[in-house]
XYZ file of C-alpha atoms in Angstrom:
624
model
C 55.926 78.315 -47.177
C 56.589 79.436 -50.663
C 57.748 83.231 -50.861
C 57.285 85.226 -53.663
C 59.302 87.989 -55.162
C 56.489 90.785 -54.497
C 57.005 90.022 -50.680
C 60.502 90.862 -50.512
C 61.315 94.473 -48.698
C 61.684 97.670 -51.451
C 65.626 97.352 -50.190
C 65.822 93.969 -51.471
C 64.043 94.837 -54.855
C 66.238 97.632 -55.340
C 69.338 95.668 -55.036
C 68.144 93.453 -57.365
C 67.084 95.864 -59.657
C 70.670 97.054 -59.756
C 71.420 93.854 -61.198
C 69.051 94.296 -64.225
C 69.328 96.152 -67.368
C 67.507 99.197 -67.535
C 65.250 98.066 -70.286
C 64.782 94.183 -68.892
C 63.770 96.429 -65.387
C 61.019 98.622 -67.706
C 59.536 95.835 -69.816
C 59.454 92.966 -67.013
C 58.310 95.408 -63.638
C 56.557 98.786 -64.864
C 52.866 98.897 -64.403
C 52.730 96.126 -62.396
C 51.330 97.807 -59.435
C 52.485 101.206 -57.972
C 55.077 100.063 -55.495
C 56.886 98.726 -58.978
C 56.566 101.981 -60.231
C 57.544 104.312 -57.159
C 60.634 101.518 -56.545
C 61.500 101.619 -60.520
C 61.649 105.811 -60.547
C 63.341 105.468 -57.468
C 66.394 103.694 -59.275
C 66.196 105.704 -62.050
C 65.937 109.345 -60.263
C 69.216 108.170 -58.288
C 71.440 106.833 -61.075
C 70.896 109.311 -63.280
C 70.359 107.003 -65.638
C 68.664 106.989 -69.289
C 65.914 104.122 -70.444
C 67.695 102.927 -73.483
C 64.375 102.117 -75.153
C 66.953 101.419 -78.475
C 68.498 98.136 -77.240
C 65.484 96.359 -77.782
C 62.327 96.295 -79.548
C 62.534 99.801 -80.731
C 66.140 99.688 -82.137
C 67.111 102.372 -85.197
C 70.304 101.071 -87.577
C 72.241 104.274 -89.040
C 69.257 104.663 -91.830
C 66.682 105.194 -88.867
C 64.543 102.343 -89.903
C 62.754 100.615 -87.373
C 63.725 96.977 -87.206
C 60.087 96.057 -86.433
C 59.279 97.449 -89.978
C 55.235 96.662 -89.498
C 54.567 98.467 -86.614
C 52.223 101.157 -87.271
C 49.992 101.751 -83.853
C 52.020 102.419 -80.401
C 50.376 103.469 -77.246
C 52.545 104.926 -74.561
C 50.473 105.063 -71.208
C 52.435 106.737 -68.209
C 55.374 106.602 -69.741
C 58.754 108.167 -68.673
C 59.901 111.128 -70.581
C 63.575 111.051 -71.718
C 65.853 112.440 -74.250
C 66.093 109.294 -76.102
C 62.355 108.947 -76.019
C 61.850 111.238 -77.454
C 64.180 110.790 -80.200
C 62.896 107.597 -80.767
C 59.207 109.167 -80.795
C 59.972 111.904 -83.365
C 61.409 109.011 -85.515
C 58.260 106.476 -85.287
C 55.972 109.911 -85.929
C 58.100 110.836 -89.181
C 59.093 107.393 -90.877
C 56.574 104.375 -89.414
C 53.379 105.143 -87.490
C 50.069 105.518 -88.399
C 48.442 105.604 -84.405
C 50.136 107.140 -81.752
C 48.721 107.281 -78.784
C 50.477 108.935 -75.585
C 49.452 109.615 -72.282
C 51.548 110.723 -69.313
C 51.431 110.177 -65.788
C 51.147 113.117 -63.168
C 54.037 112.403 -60.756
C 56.355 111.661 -64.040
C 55.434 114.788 -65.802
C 56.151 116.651 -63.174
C 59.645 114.944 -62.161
C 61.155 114.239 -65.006
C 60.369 117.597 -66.662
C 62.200 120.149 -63.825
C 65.412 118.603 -64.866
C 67.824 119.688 -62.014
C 70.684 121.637 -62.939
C 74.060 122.744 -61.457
C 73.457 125.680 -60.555
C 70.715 125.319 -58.302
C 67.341 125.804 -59.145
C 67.141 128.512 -62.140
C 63.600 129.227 -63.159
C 64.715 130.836 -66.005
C 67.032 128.579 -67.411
C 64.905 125.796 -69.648
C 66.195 122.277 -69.052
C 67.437 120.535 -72.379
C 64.257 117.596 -71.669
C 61.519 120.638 -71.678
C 62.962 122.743 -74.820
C 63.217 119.068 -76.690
C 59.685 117.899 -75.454
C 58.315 121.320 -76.824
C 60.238 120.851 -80.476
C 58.096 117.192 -80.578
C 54.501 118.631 -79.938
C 55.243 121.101 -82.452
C 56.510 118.310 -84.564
C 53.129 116.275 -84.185
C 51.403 119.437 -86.099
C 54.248 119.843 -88.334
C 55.014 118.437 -92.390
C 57.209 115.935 -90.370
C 54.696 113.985 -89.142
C 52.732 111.383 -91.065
C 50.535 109.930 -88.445
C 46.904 109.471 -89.339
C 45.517 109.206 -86.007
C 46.489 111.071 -83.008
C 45.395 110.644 -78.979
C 47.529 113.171 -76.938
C 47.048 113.608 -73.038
C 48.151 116.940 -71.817
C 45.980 117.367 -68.983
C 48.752 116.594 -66.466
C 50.551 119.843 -68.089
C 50.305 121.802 -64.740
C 53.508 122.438 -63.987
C 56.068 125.174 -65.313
C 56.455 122.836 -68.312
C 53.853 124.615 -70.006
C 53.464 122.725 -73.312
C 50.330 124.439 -74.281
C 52.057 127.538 -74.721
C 53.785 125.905 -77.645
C 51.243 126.998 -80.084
C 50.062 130.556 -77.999
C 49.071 133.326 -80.202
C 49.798 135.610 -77.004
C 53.797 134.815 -76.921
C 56.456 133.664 -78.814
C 58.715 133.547 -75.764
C 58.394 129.694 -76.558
C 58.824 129.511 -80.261
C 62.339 131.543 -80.043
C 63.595 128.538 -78.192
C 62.513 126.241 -80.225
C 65.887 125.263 -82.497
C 64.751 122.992 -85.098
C 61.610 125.258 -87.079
C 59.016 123.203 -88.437
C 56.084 123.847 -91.167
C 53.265 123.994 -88.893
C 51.140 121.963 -90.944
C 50.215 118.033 -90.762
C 48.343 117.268 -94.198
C 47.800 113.468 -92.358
C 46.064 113.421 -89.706
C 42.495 112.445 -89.878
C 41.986 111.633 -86.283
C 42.536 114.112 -83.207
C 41.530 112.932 -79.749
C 42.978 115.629 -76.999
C 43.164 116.449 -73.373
C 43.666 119.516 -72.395
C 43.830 121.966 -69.910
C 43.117 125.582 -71.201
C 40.422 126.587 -74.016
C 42.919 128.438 -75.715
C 45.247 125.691 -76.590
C 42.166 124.218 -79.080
C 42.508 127.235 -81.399
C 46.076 127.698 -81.706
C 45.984 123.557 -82.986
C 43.410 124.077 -85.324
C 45.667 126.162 -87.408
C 47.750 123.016 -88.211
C 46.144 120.117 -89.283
C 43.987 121.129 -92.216
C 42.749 117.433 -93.118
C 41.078 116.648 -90.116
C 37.750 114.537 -89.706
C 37.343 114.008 -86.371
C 38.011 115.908 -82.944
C 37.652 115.318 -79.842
C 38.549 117.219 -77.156
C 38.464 116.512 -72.864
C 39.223 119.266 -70.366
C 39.966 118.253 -67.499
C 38.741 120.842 -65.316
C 36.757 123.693 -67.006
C 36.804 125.886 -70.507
C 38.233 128.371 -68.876
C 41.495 128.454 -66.514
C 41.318 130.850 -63.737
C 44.440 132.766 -64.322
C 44.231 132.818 -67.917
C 42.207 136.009 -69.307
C 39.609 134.617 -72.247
C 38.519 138.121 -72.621
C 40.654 139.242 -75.621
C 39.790 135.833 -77.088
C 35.807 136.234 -76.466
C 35.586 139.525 -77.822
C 37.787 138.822 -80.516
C 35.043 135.806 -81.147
C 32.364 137.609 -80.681
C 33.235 140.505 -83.118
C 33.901 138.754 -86.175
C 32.486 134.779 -85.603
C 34.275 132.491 -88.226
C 33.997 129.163 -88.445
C 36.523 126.531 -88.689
C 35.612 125.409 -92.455
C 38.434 127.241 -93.676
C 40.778 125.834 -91.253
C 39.596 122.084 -91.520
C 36.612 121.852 -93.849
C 37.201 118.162 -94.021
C 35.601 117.975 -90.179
C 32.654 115.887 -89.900
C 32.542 114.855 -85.915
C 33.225 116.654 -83.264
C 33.334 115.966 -79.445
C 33.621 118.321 -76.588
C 33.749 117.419 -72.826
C 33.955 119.582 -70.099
C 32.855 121.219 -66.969
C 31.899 124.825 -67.027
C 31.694 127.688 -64.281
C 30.095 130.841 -64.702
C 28.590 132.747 -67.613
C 31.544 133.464 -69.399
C 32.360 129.512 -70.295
C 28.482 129.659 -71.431
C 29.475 131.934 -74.188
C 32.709 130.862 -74.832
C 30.899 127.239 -75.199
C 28.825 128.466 -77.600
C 31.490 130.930 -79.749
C 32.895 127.082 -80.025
C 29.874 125.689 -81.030
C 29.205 127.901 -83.470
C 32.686 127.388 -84.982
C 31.831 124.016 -86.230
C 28.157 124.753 -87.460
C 29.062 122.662 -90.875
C 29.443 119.578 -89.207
C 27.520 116.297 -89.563
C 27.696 115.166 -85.651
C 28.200 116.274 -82.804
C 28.768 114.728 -78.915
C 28.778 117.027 -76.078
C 29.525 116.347 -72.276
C 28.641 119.254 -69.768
C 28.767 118.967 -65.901
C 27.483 122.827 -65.302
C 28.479 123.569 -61.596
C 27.414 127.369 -61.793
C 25.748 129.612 -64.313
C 23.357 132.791 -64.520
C 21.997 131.406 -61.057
C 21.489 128.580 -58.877
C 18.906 127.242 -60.873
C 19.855 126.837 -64.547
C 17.597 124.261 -66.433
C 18.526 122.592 -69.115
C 15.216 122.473 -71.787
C 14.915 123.290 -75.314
C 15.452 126.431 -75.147
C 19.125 126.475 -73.390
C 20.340 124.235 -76.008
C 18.785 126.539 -78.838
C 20.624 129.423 -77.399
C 23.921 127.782 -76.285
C 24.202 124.855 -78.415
C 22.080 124.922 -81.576
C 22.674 128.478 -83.199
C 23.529 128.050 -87.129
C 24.564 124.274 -86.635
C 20.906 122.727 -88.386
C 22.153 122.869 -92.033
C 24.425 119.658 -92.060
C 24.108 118.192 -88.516
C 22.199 114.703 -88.239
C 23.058 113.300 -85.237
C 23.707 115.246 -81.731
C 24.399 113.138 -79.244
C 24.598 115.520 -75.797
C 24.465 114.383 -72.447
C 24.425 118.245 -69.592
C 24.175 117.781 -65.843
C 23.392 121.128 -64.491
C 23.356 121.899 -60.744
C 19.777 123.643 -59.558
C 16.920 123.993 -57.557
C 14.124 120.984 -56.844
C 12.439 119.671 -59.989
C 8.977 118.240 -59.700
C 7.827 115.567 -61.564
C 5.769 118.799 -64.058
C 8.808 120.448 -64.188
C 10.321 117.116 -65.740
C 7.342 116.705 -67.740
C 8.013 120.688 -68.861
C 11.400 120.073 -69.802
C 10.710 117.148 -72.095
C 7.732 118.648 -74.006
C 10.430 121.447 -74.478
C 12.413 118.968 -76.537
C 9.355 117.548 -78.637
C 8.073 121.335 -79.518
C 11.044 122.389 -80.999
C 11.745 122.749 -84.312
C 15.209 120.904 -84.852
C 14.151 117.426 -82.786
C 10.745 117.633 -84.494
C 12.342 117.894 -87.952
C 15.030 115.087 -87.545
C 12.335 113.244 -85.041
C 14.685 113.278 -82.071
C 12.241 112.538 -79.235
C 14.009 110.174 -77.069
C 15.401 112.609 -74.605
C 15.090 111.853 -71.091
C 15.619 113.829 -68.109
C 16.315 113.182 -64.768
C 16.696 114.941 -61.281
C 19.319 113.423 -58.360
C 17.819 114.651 -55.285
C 21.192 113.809 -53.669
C 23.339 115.714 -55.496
C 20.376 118.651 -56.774
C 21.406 117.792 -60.235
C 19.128 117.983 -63.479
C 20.438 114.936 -65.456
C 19.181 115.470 -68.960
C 19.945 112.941 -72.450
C 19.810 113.147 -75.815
C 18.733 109.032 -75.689
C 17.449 106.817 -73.300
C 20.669 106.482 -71.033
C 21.093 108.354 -67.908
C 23.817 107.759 -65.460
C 21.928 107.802 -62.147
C 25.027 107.650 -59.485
C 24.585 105.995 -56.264
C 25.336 108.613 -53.683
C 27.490 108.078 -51.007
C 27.802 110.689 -48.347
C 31.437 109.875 -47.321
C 33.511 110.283 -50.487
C 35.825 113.274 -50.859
C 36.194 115.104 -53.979
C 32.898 113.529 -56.036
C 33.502 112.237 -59.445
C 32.355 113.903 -62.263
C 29.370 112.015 -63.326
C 30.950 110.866 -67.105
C 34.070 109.330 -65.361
C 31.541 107.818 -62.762
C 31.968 104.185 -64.497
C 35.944 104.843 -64.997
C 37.223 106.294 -62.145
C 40.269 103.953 -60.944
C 41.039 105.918 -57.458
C 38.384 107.457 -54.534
C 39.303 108.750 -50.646
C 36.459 108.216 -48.690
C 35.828 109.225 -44.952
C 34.477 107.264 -42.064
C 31.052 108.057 -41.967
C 27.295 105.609 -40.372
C 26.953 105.149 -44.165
C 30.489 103.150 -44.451
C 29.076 99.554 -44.849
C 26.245 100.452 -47.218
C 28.881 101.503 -49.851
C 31.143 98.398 -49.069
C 28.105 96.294 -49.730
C 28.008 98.297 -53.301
C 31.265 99.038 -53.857
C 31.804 96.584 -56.747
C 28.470 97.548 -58.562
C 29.366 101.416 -58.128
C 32.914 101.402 -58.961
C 33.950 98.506 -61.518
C 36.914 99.794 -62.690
C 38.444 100.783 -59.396
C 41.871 99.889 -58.074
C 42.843 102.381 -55.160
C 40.960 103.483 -52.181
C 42.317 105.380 -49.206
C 39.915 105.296 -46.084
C 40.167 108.144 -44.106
C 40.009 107.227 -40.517
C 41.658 110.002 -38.306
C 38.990 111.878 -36.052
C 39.615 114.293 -33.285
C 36.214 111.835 -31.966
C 38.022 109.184 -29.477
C 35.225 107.605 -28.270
C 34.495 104.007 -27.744
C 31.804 104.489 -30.436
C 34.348 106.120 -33.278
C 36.662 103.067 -31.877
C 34.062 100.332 -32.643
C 33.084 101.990 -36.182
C 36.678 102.392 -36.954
C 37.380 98.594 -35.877
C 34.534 97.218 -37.566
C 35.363 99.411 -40.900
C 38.980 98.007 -41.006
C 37.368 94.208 -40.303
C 35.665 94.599 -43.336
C 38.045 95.528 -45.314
C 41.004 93.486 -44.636
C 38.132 90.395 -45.697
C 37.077 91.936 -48.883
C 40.935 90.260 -50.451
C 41.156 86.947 -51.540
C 44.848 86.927 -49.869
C 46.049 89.845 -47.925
C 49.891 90.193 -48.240
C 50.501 93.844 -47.813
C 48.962 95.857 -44.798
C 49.434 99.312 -44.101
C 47.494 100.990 -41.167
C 48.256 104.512 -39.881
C 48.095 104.174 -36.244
C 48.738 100.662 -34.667
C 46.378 101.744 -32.240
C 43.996 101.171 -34.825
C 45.141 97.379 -34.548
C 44.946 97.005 -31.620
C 40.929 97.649 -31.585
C 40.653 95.884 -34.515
C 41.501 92.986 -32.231
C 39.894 93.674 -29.252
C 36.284 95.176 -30.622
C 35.884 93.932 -34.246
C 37.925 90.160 -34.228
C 34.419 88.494 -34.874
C 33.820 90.178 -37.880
C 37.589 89.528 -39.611
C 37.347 86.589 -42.425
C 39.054 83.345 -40.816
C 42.865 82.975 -41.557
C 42.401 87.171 -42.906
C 45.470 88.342 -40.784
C 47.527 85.230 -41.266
C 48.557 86.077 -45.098
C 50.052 88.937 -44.548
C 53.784 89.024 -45.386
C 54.470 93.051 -45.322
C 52.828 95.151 -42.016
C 53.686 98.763 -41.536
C 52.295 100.865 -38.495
C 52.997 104.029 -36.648
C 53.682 103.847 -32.972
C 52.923 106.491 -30.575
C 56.195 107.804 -28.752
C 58.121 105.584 -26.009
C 59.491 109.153 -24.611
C 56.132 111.319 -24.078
C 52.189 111.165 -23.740
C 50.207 108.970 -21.130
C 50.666 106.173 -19.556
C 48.528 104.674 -21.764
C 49.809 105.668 -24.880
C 53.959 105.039 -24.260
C 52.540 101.298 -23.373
C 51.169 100.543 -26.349
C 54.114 99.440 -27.975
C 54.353 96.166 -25.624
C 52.008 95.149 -27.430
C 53.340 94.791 -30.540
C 55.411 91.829 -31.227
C 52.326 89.498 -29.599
C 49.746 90.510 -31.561
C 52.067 89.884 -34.337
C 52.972 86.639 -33.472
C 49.098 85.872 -33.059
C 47.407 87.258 -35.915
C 50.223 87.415 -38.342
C 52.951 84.316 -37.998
C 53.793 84.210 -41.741
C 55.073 88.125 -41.317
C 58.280 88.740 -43.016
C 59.076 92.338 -43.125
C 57.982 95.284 -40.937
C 58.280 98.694 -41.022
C 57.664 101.402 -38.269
C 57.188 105.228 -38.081
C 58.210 106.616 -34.738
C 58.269 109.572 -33.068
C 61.444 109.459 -31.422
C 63.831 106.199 -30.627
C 63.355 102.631 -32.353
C 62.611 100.444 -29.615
C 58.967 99.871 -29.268
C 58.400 99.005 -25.963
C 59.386 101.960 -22.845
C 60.968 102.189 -19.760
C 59.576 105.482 -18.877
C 58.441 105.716 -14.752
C 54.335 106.223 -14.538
C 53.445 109.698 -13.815
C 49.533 110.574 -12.766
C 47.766 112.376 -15.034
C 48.165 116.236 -15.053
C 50.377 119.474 -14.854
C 52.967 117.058 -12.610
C 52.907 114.128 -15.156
C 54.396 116.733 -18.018
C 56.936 118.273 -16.168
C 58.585 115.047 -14.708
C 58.311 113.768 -18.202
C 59.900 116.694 -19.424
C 62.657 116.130 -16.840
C 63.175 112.246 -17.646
C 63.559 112.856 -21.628
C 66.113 115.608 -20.201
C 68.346 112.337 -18.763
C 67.958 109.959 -21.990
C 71.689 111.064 -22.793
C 73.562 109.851 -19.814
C 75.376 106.694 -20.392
C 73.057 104.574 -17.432
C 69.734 105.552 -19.709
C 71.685 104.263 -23.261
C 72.561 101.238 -21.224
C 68.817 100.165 -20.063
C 67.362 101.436 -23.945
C 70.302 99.319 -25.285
C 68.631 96.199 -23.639
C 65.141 97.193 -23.791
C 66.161 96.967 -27.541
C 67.459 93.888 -27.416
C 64.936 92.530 -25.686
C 62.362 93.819 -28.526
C 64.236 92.434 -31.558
C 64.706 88.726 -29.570
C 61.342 88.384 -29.332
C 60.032 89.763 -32.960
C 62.733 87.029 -34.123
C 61.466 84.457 -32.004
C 57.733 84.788 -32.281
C 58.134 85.370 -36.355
C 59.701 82.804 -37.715
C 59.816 83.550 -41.075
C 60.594 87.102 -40.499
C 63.677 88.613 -42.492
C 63.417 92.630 -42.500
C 62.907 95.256 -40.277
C 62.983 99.283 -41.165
C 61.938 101.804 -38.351
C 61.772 105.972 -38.996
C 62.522 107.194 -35.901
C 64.743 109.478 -34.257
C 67.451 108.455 -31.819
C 70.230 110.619 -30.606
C 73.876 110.437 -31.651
C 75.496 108.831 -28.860
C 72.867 105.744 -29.098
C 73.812 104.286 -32.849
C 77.141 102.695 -31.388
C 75.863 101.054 -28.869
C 72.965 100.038 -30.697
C 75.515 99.090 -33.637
C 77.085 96.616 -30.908
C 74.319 95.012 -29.522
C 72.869 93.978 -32.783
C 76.228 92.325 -34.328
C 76.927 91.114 -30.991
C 72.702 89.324 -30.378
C 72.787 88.744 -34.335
C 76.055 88.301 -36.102
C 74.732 87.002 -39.570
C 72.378 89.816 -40.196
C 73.186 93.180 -42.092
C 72.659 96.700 -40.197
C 72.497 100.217 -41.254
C 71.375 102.373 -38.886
C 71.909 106.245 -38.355
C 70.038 108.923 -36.012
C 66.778 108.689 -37.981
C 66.591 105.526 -39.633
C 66.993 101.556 -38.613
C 67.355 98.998 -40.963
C 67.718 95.127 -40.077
C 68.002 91.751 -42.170
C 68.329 88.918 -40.633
């Protein structure tokens, strides 16, 4: 049997990873899938260490010319934030680049950024990695930077970084920091594509790149954040409306995306709007979740007041596409809607007459177009947290509950979702009836035969397994089970519960042996000692069952109960090394006490002197 690196155990990876060069470890692992990535941060977050991005590709001699003297377009996706990053960055941005375009991953912005420090944790104190991150966006807008076009995700900026304060016209707490002072002004860039977070963080930018022709701009939640105030900013809107032509008359497109909530993003859409009424075209992408009231219709007449005011001298093509939650629509009320469109004076003029509306009885959402495209989802009753209909086609990760509905959506699931790569199942119900059993089994059958090969299996509750086996076995893809080279489970407790549920260990190692021969590493969550199977007496069921458990756990410490777990260990690991032939690791969360590692210590070199052991009062790890 031919094994392959990506079936080796995350200890074995990280050993060899020690091995590597930081860079080699980066360009030959990263992105792969996100074990690489969780096992590659690991390293990195323990070492300390810096990714010396300047030993390679992106080397700088002492005139801070970049070797690769053609390179004009780079496009960072999830990348690690470092000091030397973002030296390197700041370079590319000042001497080389035309394109940059940079996008950071959630888990990374937030780790990397709340740089620890030596005394403790000082909210006050600003790590060295923040104050130099904040110098580089300001650098992007500044005289220093001679990109032409620029794609900059900052929607994962919800943490106490707080890059979008870098440009507040509220504080300067930021800007005193700030060492190096830039002009504020990129004369460059043509090309703006942002995501952001708060509304506020668009108007500060616009200040600083006067040459700009075309903006786009994503929130990724709403106009307006919840704890920042937009009233100072409406009224100050409001009061005196200017436009943007001053500020970048060279704008021709713009693009706005968003959800909105409430009245007050209404207006504050349309101060926007009206901000850019000398453009030539404009895209806009609404999901309205609230409004006025419950039942706010999109027709000619919203548009015209929230979209449309002083924007018909220049504009020739609007491209909008507004999903707006409300009450039933009728097929008249359609009809209604759509006349709307071809009685108004602006589509009549430029002939615009290919809008289309639609209502999702599902979801009670008007669905209304601009042209003949409209995104009808396929609802699914089990999915938590609904994507937002744009990202519908895009979205890469779902959680979905166990619902009647399950194998409809399976059926579906590649038609609905193209672009997905990650789904968690949610299969945990307080329901333990044979019936949520038999769904649950029959769910998981399913599944583990959508995969060509199945190498890595992770179920919460081994119980789970088990009636995998015993009600859904029919329904499991020949030879599905017998690919699998990495299993992890949790295991009810050897110490307390039932009868029932302390023996389900026993049944471990056999169903492994059956179903999965080819297994080579295993890992366990317990909740108390490591081995699987118990010795615990059987109580009946009731207020005497809990109190002589109660008393038995008491006794686990004298030295006749470590002797019989000692051997009921041994007896466990014997038999997952004979039945698995091919196995090599085992790793078990647990929690043993004290006086048990030593004699567990003994047994193992003693039943398995070539293997390696580390082992302490909550972990157990094994290589044979």
């Amino acid at each position: 049997m031919i094994n392959t690196f990506e079936n080796l155990s995350n200890e074995i990876i990280l050993l060899i990873f020690s091995e590597i060069k930081w860079f080699e470890m980066i360009e030959s692992f990263w992105s792969l899938n996100k074990r690489f990535n969780s096992l590659i941060y690991f390293k990195f977050s323990i070492n300390r260490n810096e990714i010396i991005i300047n030993k390679r590709c992106l080397s700088f001699n002492y005139k801070k010319i970049l070797r690769f003297v053609n390179l004009k377009k780079l496009i960072l996706n999830e990348c690690y934030l470092t000091l030397r990053l973002i030296e390197n960055l700041s370079l590319l941005i000042e001497y080389q680049l035309d394109e940059l375009i940079l996008t950071f991953d959630d888990d990374i912005f937030k780790s990397c950024l709340l740089e620890k420090t030596p005394r403790m944790f000082r909210y006050d104190q600003e790590s060295k990695l923040t104050l130099m991150f904040r110098e580089f966006v300001h650098k992007l807008l500044s005289d220093k930077c001679k990109l032409i076009s620029l794609d900059l995700d900052m929607s994962n900026d919800n943490t106490t970084v707080n890059i979008h304060q870098c440009f507040s016209l509220y504080s300067d707490i930021y800007l005193k920091k700030i060492t190096n002072k830039f002009v504020t002004s990129c004369t460059s860039l043509r090309y703006l594509s942002i995501h952001l977070i708060y509304g506020y963080f668009l108007e500060n930018i616009i200040e600083h790149i006067p040459s700009l022709e075309i903006l786009s701009v994503i929130f990724k939640n709403t106009l307006m954040n919840e704890w920042y105030s937009y009233e100072p900013s409406i009224k100050r809107c409001s009061s005196n409306i200017f436009n943007w032509y001053e500020k970048i008359p060279k704008l021709k497109y713009f693009s706005l995306k968003s959800r909105i909530i409430g009245d007050d993003e209404l207006i504050y859409l349309k101060l926007i709007i009206n901000k850019v009424n000398y453009i030539e075209k404009l895209k806009i992408r609404l999901n309205i979740k609230e409004s006025m009231n419950d039942n706010c219709i999109i027709d000619g007449n919203f548009l015209d007041k929230y979209l449309m005011i002083n924007i018909l001298n220049n504009l020739i093509d609007f491209d909008f596409y507004i999903v707006s939650k409300c009450k039933m629509l009728f097929s008249n009320d359609i009809q209604k809607i759509i006349n709307s469109f071809k009685i108004h004076r602006f589509f009549n003029d430029y002939h615009w007459k290919n809008i289309q509306c639609f209502f999702d009885k599902n979801m009670s959402y008007q669905h209304i177009s601009s042209n003949e495209i409209i995104f009808k989802p396929k609802y699914f009753c089990g999915i938590i947290d609904y994507p937002t209909i744009f990202d519908w086609q895009f979205v890469k990760y779902i959680s979905v509950g166990l619902c009647s509905s399950i194998y409809l959506f399976l059926k579906q699931f590649d038609d609905i979702f193209p672009h997905i790569n990650s789904i968690q199942f949610n299969m945990a119900y307080h329901d333990k009836s044979i019936n949520r059993n038999k769904l649950r089994a029959q769910v998981l059958a399913y599944l583990i035969s959508m995969p060509v090969r199945l190498v890595y299996l992770r179920i919460e509750q081994f119980e789970w397994f088990l009636h995998l086996i015993q009600y859904a076995s029919d329904k499991l893809k020949k030879n599905a089970l017998s690919t699998i080279r990495h299993a992890e489970f949790c295991l009810n407790s050897c110490h307390a519960g039932s009868n029932e549920s302390i023996d389900i260990g026993q049944n471990l190692v056999p169903l492994l042996g059956t179903h999965m021969p080819y297994l080579q590493t295993l890992r366990l969550w317990r909740a108390d000692d490591f081995p699987w199977t118990s010795i615990r007496p059987k109580y009946r069921e009731g207020y005497r069952c809990q109190v002589m458990s109660r008393k038995w756990i008491e006794s686990l410490r004298t030295s006749e109960s470590i002797v019989k777990h000692v051997t009921v260990f041994e007896e466990n690991l014997c038999q997952l090394v004979e039945q698995l032939k091919q196995f090599v690791y085992l790793d078990i969360y647990g929690q043993t006490d004290q006086e048990k590692i030593e004699p567990y210590r003994s047994m193992v070199h003693k039943s398995f002197p070539n293997s390696r052991l580390i082992i302490d009062i909550s972990r157990f790890r094994l290589w044979f």
